[in-house]
mmCIF file of C-alpha atoms in Angstrom:
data_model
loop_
_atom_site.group_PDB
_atom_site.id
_atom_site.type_symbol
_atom_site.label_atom_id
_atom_site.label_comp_id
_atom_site.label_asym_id
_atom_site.label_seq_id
_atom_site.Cartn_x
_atom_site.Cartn_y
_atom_site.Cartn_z
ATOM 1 C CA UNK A 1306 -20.253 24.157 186.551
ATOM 2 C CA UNK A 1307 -23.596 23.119 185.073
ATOM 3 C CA UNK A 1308 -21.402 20.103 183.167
ATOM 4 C CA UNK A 1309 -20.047 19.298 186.557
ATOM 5 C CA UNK A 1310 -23.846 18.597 188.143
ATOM 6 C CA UNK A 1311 -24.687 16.873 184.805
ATOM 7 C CA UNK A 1312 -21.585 14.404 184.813
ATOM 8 C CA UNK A 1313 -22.838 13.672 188.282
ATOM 9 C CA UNK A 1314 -25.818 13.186 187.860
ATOM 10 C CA UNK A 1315 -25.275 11.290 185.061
ATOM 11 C CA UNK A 1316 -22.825 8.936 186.679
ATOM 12 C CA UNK A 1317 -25.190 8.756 189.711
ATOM 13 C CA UNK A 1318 -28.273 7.347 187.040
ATOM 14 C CA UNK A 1319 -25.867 5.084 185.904
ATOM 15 C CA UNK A 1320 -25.187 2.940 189.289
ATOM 16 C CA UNK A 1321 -28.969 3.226 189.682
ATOM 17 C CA UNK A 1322 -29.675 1.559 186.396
ATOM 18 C CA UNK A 1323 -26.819 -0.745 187.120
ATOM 19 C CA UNK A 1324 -27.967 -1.575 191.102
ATOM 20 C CA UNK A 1325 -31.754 -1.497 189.483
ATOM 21 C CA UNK A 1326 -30.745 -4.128 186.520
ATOM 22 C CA UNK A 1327 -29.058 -6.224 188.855
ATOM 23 C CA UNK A 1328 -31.704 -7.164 191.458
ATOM 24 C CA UNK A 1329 -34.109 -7.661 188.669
ATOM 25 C CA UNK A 1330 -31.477 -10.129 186.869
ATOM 26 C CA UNK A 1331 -31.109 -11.422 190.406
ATOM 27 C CA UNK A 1332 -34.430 -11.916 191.388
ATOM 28 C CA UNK A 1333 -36.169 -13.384 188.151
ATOM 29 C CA UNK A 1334 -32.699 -16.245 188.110
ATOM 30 C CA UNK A 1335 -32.919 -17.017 191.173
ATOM 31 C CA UNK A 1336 -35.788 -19.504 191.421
ATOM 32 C CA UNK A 1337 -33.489 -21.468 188.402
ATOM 33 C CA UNK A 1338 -29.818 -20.794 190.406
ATOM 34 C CA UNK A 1339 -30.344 -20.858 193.954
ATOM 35 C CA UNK A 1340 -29.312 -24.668 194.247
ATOM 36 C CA UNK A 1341 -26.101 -24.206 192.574
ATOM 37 C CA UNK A 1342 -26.046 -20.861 195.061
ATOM 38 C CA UNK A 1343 -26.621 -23.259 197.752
ATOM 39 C CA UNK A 1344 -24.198 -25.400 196.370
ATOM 40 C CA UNK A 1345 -21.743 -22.345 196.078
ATOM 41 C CA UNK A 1346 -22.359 -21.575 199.824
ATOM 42 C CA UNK A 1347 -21.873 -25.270 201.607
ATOM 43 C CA UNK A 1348 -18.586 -25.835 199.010
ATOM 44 C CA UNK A 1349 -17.389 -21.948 200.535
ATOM 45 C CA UNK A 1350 -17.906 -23.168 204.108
ATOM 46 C CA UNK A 1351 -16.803 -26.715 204.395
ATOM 47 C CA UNK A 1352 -13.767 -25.947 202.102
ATOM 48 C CA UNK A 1353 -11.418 -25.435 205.252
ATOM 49 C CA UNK A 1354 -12.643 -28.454 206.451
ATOM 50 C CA UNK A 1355 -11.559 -30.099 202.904
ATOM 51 C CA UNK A 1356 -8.050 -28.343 203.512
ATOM 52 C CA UNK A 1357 -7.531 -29.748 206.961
ATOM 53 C CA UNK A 1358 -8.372 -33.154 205.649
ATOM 54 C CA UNK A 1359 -5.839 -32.933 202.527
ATOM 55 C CA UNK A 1360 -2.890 -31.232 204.158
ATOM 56 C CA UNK A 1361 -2.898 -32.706 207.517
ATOM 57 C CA UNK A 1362 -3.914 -36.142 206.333
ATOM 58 C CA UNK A 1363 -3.354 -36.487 203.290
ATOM 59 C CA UNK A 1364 -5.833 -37.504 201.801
ATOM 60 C CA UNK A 1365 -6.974 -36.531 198.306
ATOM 61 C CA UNK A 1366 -8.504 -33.893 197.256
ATOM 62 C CA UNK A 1367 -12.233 -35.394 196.488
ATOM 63 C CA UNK A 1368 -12.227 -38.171 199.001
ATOM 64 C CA UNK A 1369 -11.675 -34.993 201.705
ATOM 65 C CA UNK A 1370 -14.607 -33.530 199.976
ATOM 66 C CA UNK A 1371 -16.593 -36.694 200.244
ATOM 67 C CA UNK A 1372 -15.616 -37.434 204.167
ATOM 68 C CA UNK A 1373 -16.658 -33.740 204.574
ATOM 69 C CA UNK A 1374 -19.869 -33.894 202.708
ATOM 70 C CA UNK A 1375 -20.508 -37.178 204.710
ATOM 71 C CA UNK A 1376 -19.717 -35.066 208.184
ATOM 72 C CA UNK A 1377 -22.149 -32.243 207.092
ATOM 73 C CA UNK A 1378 -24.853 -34.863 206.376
ATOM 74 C CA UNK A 1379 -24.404 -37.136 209.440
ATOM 75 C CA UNK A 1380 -24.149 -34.181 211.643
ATOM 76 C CA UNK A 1381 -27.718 -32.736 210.528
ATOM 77 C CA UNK A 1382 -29.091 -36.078 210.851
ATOM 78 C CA UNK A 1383 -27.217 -36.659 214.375
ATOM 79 C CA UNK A 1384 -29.062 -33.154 215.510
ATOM 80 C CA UNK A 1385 -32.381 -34.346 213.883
ATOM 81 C CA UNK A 1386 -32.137 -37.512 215.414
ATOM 82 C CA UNK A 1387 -31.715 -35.856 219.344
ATOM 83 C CA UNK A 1388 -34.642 -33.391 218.110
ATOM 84 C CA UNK A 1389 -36.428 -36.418 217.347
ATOM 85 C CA UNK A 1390 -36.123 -38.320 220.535
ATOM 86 C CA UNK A 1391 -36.713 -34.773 222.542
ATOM 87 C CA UNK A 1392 -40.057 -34.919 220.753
ATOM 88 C CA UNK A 1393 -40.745 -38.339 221.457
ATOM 89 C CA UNK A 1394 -40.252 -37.647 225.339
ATOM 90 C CA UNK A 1395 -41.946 -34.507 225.585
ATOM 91 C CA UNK A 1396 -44.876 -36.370 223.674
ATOM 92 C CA UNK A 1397 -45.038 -38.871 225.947
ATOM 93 C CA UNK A 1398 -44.789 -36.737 228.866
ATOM 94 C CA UNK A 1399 -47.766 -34.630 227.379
ATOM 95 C CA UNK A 1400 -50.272 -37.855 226.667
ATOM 96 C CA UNK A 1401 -49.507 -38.554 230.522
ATOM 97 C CA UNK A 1402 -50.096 -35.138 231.678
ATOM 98 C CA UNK A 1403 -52.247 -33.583 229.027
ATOM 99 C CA UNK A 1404 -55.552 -35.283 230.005
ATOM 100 C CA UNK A 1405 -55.229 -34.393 233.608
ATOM 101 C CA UNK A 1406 -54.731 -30.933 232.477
ATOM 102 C CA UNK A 1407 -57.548 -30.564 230.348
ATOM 103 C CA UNK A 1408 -59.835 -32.153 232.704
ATOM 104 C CA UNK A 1409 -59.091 -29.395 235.346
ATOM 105 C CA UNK A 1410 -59.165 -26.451 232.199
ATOM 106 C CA UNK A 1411 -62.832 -27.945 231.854
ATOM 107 C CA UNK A 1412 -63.467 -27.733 235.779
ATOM 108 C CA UNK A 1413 -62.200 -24.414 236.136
ATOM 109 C CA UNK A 1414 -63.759 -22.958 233.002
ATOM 110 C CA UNK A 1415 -67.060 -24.688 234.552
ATOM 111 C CA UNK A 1416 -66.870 -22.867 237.557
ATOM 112 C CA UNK A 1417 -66.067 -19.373 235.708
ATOM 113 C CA UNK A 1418 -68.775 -20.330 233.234
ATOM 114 C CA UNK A 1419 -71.256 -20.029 236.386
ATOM 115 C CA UNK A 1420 -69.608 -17.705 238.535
ATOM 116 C CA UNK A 1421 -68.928 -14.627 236.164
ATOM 117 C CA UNK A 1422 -70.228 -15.356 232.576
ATOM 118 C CA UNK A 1423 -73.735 -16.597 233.421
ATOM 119 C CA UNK A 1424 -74.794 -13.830 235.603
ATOM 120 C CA UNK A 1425 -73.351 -11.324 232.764
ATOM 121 C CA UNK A 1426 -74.901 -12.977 229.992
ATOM 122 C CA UNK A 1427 -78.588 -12.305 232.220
ATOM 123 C CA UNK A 1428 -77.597 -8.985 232.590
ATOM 124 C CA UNK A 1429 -77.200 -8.724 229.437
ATOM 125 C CA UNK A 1430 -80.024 -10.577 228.485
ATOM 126 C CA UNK A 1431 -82.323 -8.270 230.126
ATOM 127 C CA UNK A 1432 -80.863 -5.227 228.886
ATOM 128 C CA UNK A 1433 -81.414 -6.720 225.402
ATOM 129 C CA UNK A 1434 -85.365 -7.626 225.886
ATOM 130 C CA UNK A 1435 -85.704 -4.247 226.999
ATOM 131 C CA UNK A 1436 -85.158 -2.424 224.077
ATOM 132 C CA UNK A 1437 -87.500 -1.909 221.439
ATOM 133 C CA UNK A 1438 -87.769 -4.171 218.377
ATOM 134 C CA UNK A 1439 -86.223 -2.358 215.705
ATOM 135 C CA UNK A 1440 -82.732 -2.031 218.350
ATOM 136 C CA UNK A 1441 -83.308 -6.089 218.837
ATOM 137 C CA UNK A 1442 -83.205 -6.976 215.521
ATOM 138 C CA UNK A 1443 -79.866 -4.509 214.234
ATOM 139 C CA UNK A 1444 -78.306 -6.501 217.123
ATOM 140 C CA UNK A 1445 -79.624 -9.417 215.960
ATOM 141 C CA UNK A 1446 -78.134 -9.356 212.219
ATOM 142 C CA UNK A 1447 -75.105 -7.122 213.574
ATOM 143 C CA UNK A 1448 -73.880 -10.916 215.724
ATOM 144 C CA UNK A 1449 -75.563 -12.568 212.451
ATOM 145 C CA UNK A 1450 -72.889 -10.886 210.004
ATOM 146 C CA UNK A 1451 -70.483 -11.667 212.233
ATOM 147 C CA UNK A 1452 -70.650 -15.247 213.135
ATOM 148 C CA UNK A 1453 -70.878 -15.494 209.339
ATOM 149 C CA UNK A 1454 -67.272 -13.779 208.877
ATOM 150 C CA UNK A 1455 -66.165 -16.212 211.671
ATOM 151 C CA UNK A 1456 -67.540 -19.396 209.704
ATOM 152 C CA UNK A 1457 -66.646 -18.179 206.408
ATOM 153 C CA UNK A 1458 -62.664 -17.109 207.803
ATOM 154 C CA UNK A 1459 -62.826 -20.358 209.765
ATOM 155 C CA UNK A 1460 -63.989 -22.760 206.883
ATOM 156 C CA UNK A 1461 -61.416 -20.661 204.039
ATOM 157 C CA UNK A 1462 -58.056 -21.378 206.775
ATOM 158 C CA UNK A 1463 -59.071 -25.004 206.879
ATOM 159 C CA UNK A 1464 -59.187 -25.350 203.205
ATOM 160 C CA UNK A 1465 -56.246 -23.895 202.401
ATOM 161 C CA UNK A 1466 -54.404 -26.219 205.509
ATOM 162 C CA UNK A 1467 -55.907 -28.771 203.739
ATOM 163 C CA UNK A 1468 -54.733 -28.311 200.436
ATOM 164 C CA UNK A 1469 -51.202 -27.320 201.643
ATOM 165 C CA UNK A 1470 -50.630 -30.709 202.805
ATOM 166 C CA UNK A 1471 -50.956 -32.475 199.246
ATOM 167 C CA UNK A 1472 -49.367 -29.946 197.493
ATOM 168 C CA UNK A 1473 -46.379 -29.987 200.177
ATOM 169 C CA UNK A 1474 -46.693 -33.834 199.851
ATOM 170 C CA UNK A 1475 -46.684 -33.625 196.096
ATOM 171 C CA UNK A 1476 -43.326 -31.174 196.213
ATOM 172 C CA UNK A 1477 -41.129 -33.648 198.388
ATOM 173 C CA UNK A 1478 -39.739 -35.451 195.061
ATOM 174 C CA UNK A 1479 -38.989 -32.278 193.435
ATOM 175 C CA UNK A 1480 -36.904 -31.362 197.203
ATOM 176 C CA UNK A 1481 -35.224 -34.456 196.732
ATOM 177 C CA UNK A 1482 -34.081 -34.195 193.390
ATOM 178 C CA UNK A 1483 -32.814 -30.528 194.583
ATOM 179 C CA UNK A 1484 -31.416 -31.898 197.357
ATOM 180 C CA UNK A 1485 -29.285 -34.126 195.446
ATOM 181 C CA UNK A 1486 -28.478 -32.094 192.814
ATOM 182 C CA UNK A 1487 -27.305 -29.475 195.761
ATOM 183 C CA UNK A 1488 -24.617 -32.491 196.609
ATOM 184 C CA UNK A 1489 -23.520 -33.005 193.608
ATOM 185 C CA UNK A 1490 -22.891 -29.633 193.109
ATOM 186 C CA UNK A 1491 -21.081 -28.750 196.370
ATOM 187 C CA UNK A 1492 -18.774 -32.211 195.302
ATOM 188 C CA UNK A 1493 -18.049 -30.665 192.101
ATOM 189 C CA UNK A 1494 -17.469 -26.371 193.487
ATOM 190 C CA UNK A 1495 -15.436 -27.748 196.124
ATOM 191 C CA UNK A 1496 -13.664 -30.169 194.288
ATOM 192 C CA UNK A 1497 -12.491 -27.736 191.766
ATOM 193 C CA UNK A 1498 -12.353 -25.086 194.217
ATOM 194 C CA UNK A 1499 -9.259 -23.263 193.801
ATOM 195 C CA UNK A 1500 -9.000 -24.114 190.298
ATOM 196 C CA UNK A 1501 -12.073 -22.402 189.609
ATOM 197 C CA UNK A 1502 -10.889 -19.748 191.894
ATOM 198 C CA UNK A 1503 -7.798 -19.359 189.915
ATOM 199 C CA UNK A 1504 -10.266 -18.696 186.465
ATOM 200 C CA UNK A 1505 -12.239 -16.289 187.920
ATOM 201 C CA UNK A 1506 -9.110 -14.223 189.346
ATOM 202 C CA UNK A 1507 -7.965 -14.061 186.339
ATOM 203 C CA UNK A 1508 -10.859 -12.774 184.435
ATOM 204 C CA UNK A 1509 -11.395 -9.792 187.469
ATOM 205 C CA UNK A 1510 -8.998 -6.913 186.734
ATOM 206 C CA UNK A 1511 -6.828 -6.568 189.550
ATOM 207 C CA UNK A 1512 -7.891 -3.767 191.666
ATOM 208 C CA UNK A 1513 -11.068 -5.457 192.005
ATOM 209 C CA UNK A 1514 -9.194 -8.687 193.098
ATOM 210 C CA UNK A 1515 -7.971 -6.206 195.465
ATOM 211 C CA UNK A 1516 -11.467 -5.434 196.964
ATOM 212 C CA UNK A 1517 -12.834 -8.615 196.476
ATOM 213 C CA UNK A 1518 -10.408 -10.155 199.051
ATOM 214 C CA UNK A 1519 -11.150 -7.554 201.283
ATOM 215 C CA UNK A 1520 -14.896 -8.442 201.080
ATOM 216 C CA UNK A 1521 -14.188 -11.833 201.419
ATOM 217 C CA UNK A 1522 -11.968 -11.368 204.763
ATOM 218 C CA UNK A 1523 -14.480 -8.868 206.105
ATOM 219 C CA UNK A 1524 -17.555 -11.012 204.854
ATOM 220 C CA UNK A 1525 -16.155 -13.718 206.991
ATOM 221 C CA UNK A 1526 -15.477 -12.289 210.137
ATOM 222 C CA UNK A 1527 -19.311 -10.534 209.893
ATOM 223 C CA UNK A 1528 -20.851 -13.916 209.781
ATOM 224 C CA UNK A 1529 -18.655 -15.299 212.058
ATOM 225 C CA UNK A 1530 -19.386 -12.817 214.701
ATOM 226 C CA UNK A 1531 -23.218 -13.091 214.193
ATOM 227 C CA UNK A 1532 -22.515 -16.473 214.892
ATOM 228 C CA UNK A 1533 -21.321 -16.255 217.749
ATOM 229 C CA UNK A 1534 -23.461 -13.807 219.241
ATOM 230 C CA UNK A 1535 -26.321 -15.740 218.443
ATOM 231 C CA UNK A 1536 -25.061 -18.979 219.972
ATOM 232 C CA UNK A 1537 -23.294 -16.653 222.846
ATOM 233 C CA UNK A 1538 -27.200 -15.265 223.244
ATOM 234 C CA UNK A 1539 -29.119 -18.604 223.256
ATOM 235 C CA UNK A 1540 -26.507 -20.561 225.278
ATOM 236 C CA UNK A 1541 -26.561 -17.503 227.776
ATOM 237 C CA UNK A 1542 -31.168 -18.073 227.793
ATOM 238 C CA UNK A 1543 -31.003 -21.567 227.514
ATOM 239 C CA UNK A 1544 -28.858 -22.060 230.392
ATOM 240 C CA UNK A 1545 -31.320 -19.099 232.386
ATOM 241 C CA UNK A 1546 -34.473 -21.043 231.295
ATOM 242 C CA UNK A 1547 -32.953 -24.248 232.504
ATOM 243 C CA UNK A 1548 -31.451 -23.097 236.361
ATOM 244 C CA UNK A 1549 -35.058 -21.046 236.534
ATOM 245 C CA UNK A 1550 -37.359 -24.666 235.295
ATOM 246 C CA UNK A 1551 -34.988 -26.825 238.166
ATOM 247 C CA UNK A 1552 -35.437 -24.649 240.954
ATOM 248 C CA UNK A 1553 -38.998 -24.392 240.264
ATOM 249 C CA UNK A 1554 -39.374 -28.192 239.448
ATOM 250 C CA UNK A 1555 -40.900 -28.253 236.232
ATOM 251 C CA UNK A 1556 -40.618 -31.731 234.618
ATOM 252 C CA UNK A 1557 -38.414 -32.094 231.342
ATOM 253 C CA UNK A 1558 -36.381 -29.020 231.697
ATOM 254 C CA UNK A 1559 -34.126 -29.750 229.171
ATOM 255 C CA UNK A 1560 -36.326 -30.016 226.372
ATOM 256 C CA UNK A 1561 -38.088 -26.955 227.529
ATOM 257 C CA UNK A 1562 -34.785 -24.954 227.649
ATOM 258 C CA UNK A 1563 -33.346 -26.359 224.500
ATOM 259 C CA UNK A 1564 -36.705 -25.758 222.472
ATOM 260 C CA UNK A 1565 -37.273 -22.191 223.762
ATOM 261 C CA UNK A 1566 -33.365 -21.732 223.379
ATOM 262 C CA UNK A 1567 -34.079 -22.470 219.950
ATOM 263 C CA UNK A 1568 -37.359 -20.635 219.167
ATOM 264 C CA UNK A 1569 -35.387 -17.471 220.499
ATOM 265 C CA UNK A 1570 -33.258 -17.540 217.358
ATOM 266 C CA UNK A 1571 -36.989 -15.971 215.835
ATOM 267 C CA UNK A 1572 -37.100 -12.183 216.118
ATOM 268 C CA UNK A 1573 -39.897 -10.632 217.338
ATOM 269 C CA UNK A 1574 -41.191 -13.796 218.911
ATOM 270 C CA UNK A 1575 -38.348 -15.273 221.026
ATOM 271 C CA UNK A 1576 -39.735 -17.731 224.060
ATOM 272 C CA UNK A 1577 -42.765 -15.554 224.551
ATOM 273 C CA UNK A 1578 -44.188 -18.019 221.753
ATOM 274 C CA UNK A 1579 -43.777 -20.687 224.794
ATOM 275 C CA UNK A 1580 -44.015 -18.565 227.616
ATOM 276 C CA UNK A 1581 -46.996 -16.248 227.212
ATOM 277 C CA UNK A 1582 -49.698 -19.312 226.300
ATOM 278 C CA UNK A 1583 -48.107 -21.544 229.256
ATOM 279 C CA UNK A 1584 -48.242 -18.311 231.666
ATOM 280 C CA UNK A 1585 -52.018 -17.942 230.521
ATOM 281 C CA UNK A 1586 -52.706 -21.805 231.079
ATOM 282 C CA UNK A 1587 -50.975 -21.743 234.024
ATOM 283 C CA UNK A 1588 -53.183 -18.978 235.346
ATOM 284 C CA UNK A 1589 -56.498 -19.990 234.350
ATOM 285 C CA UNK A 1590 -56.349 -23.111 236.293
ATOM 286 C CA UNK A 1591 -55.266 -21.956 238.785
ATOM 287 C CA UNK A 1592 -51.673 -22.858 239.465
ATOM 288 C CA UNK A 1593 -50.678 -19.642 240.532
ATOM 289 C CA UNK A 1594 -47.244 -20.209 242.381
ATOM 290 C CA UNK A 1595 -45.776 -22.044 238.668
ATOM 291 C CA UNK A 1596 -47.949 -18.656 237.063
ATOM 292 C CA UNK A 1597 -45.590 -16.237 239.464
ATOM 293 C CA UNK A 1598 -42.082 -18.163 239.056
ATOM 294 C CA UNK A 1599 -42.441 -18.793 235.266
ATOM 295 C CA UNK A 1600 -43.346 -15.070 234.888
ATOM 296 C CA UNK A 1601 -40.475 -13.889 237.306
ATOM 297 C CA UNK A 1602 -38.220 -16.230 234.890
ATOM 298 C CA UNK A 1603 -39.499 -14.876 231.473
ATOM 299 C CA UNK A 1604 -38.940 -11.570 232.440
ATOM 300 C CA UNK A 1605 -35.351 -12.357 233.858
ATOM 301 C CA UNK A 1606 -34.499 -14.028 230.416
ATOM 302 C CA UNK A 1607 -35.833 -10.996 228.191
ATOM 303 C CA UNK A 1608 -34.710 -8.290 230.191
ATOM 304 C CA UNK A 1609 -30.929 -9.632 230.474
ATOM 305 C CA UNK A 1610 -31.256 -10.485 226.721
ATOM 306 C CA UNK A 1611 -32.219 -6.619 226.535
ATOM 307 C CA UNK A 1612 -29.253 -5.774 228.435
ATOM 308 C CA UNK A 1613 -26.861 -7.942 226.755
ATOM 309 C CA UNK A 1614 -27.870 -7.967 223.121
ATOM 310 C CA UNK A 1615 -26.506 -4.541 222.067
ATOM 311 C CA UNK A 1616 -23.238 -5.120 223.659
ATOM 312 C CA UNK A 1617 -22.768 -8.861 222.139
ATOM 313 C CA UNK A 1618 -23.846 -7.770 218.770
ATOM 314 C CA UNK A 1619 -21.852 -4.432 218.702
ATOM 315 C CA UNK A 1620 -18.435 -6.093 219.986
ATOM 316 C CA UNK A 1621 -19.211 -9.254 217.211
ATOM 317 C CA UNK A 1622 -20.643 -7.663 214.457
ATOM 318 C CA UNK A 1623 -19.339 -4.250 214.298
ATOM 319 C CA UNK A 1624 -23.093 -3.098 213.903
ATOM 320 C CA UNK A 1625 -24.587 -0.338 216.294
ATOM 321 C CA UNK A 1626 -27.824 -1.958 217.638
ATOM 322 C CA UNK A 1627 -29.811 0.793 216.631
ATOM 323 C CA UNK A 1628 -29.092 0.135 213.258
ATOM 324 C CA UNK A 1629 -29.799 -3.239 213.462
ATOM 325 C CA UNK A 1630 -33.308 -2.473 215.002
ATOM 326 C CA UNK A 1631 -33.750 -0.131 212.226
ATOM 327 C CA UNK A 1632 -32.975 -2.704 209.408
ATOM 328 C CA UNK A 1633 -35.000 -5.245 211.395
ATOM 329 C CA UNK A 1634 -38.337 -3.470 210.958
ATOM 330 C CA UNK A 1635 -37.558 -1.922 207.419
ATOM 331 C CA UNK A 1636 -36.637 -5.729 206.442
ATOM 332 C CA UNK A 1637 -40.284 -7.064 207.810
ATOM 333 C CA UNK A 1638 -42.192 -4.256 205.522
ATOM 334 C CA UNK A 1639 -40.863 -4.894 202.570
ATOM 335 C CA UNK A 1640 -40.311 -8.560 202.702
ATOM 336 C CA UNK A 1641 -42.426 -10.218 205.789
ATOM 337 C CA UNK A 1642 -41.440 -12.716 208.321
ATOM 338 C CA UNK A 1643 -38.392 -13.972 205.158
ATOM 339 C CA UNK A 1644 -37.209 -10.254 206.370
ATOM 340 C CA UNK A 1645 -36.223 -11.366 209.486
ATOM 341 C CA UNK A 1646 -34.191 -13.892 208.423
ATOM 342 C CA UNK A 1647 -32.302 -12.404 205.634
ATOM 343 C CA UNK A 1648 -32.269 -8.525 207.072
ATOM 344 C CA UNK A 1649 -29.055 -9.457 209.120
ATOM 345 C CA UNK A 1650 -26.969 -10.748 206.207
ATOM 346 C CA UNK A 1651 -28.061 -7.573 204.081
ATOM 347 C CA UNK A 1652 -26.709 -5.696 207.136
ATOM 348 C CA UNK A 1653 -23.606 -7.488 207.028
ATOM 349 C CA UNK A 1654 -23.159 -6.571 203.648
ATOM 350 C CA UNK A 1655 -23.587 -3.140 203.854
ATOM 351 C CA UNK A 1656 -21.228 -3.329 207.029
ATOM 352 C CA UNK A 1657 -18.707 -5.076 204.881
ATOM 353 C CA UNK A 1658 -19.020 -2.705 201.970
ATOM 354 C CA UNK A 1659 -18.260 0.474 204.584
ATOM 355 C CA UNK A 1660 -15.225 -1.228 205.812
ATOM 356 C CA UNK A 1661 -13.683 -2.181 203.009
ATOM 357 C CA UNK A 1662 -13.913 1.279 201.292
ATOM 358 C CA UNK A 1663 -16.953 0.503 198.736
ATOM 359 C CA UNK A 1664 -18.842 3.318 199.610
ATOM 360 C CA UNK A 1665 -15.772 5.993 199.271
ATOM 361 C CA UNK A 1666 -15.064 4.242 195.766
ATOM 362 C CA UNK A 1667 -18.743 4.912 195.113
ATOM 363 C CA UNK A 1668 -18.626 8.429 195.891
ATOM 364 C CA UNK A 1669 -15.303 9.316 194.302
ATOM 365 C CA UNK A 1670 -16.586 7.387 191.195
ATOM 366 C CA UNK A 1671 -19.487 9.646 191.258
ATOM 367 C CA UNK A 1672 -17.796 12.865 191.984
ATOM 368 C CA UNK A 1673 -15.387 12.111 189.184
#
């Protein structure tokens, strides 16, 4: 019995050094890999694309690689472009409107300067010259110490902005260069797709050729489903946002709608990063019947998104949402804000891995 536990446990230190030795290999190559990973992952998702092109049209094999590379590129640029000139008008629309805004911030914080603050800050005032000196001057070097934490936190952000610019600005060859080698490379995977395909199938034994394929068909239809529940979810408050800015007649409702559409791809944020300063501005000048109907809208938009998310992601994913709120926070401790990004892939992975009978291999393996 005892050489029953030990073979276990054995076997069970064994997939931990393997798992362990992985992720470091992983993680200390991948600064020097991730472009032909890159590479790897464009080639993988353009390649039916490529097919279409070559069976339907015959065309050959690289110059369907080529017209799809050329798609891929034009199509970013095409969505840039529209970004671009959605900038341009909101831009303009805020140099018309932005002055007449701030001029009435700078009325109404002139009249709550007076009203409230000034009569506190005499209050105040006099409670502070009536106590003795000793409690006047712990007060005093109490703000002091402060202020100075203020400056010295305030001064330390703007350097660093400051120096990220040049070093960003310094980086952009070194992009490029990526960025074309991350071409090249998806010309030359894709190109020699199923050829290389046909290699590496032959160097996997078969049985895990076997699993493979069934990681590959599950893999697929777990990114494809968070794909379409995120566009299903942002289409679904893009289309909210933009009824709710009409009705209430809030000039350039598109842009509005498509930017917050897009910022509520973020987790965590979602359009309170345009909502909740806007609802505040809105307020403190005053305009309190655009305050009311923007609020009444940002709740609508988060509270069906509450309603719907679980359902969407469930019936697309496969994923209870629970889980997925779960992996969402333990993803943001251990890697940050990148967490976020990457936690629903990992998820997919592990979903994929259940599925297709990883796990149970796992545990048979280890039970012997």
């Amino acid at each position: 019995m005892y050489k029953r536990y030990w073979m276990q446990f054995s076997r069970i230190l064994l997939l931990m050094v393997l798992l362990l030795t992985s992720y470091f290999i992983f993680v200390n190559t991948l600064p020097y890999i991730y472009p032909i990973i890159i590479a790897f992952l464009i080639a993988y998702l353009m390649n039916p694309l490529v097919d279409f092109l070559q069976k339907s049209l015959n065309f050959p094999r690289a110059l369907s690689v080529i017209i799809s590379i050329c798609i891929i590129i034009f199509s970013l640029f095409g969505i840039l472009f529209i970004a671009f000139l959605e900038i341009y008008q909101g831009t303009l629309f805020l140099a018309e409107k932005l002055p007449i805004y701030f001029q009435e911030l700078v009325i109404y914080m002139k009249d709550f300067f007076n009203t409230s603050i000034l009569p506190i800050q005499q209050k105040i005032l006099s409670i502070f010259l009536s106590l003795d000196t000793t409690q006047q001057t712990t007060i005093k070097n109490t703000l002091e110490e402060i202020m100075n934490q203020i400056g010295s936190k305030g001064s330390t952000f703007l350097q660093d902005f400051l120096i990220f610019i040049p070093n960003f600005l310094s980086h952009l060859p070194n992009s490029i260069a990526i960025l074309i080698f991350i071409i090249i490379g998806t010309f030359i995977i894709s190109n020699e797709w199923y050829s290389l395909r046909k290699k590496i199938i032959q160097l996997i034994p078969n049985k895990v050729n076997s699993i493979t394929k069934q990681l590959n068909i599950h893999f697929k239809k777990g990114i494809g489903g968070f794909m379409k529940a995120q566009f299903t979810l942002i289409s679904i408050s893009g289309i909210t946002i933009f009824t709710g800015l009409l009705i209430l007649k809030v000039d350039q409702a598109l842009t509005i709608a498509a930017f917050s559409a897009l910022v509520d791809l973020i987790p965590f944020v979602g359009i309170g990063f345009i909502f909740i300063p806007w609802i505040v501005y809105l307020f403190v000048s005053g305009n309190y019947t655009l305050t009311i109907g923007l609020s009444i809208l940002y709740m609508i938009v988060i509270i069906s998104r509450q309603i719907l998310e679980p359902k969407i992601l469930s019936s697309n994913m496969g994923i209870h949402p629970l889980l997925a709120l779960i992996g969402y926070f333990i993803g943001f401790k251990i890697w940050g804000l990148v967490g976020l990004i990457i936690t629903p892939f990992i998820l997919i992975l592990i979903n994929v891995c259940y599925q297709t009978g990883i796990f149970k291999l796992v545990r048979t393996f280890v039970k012997g």
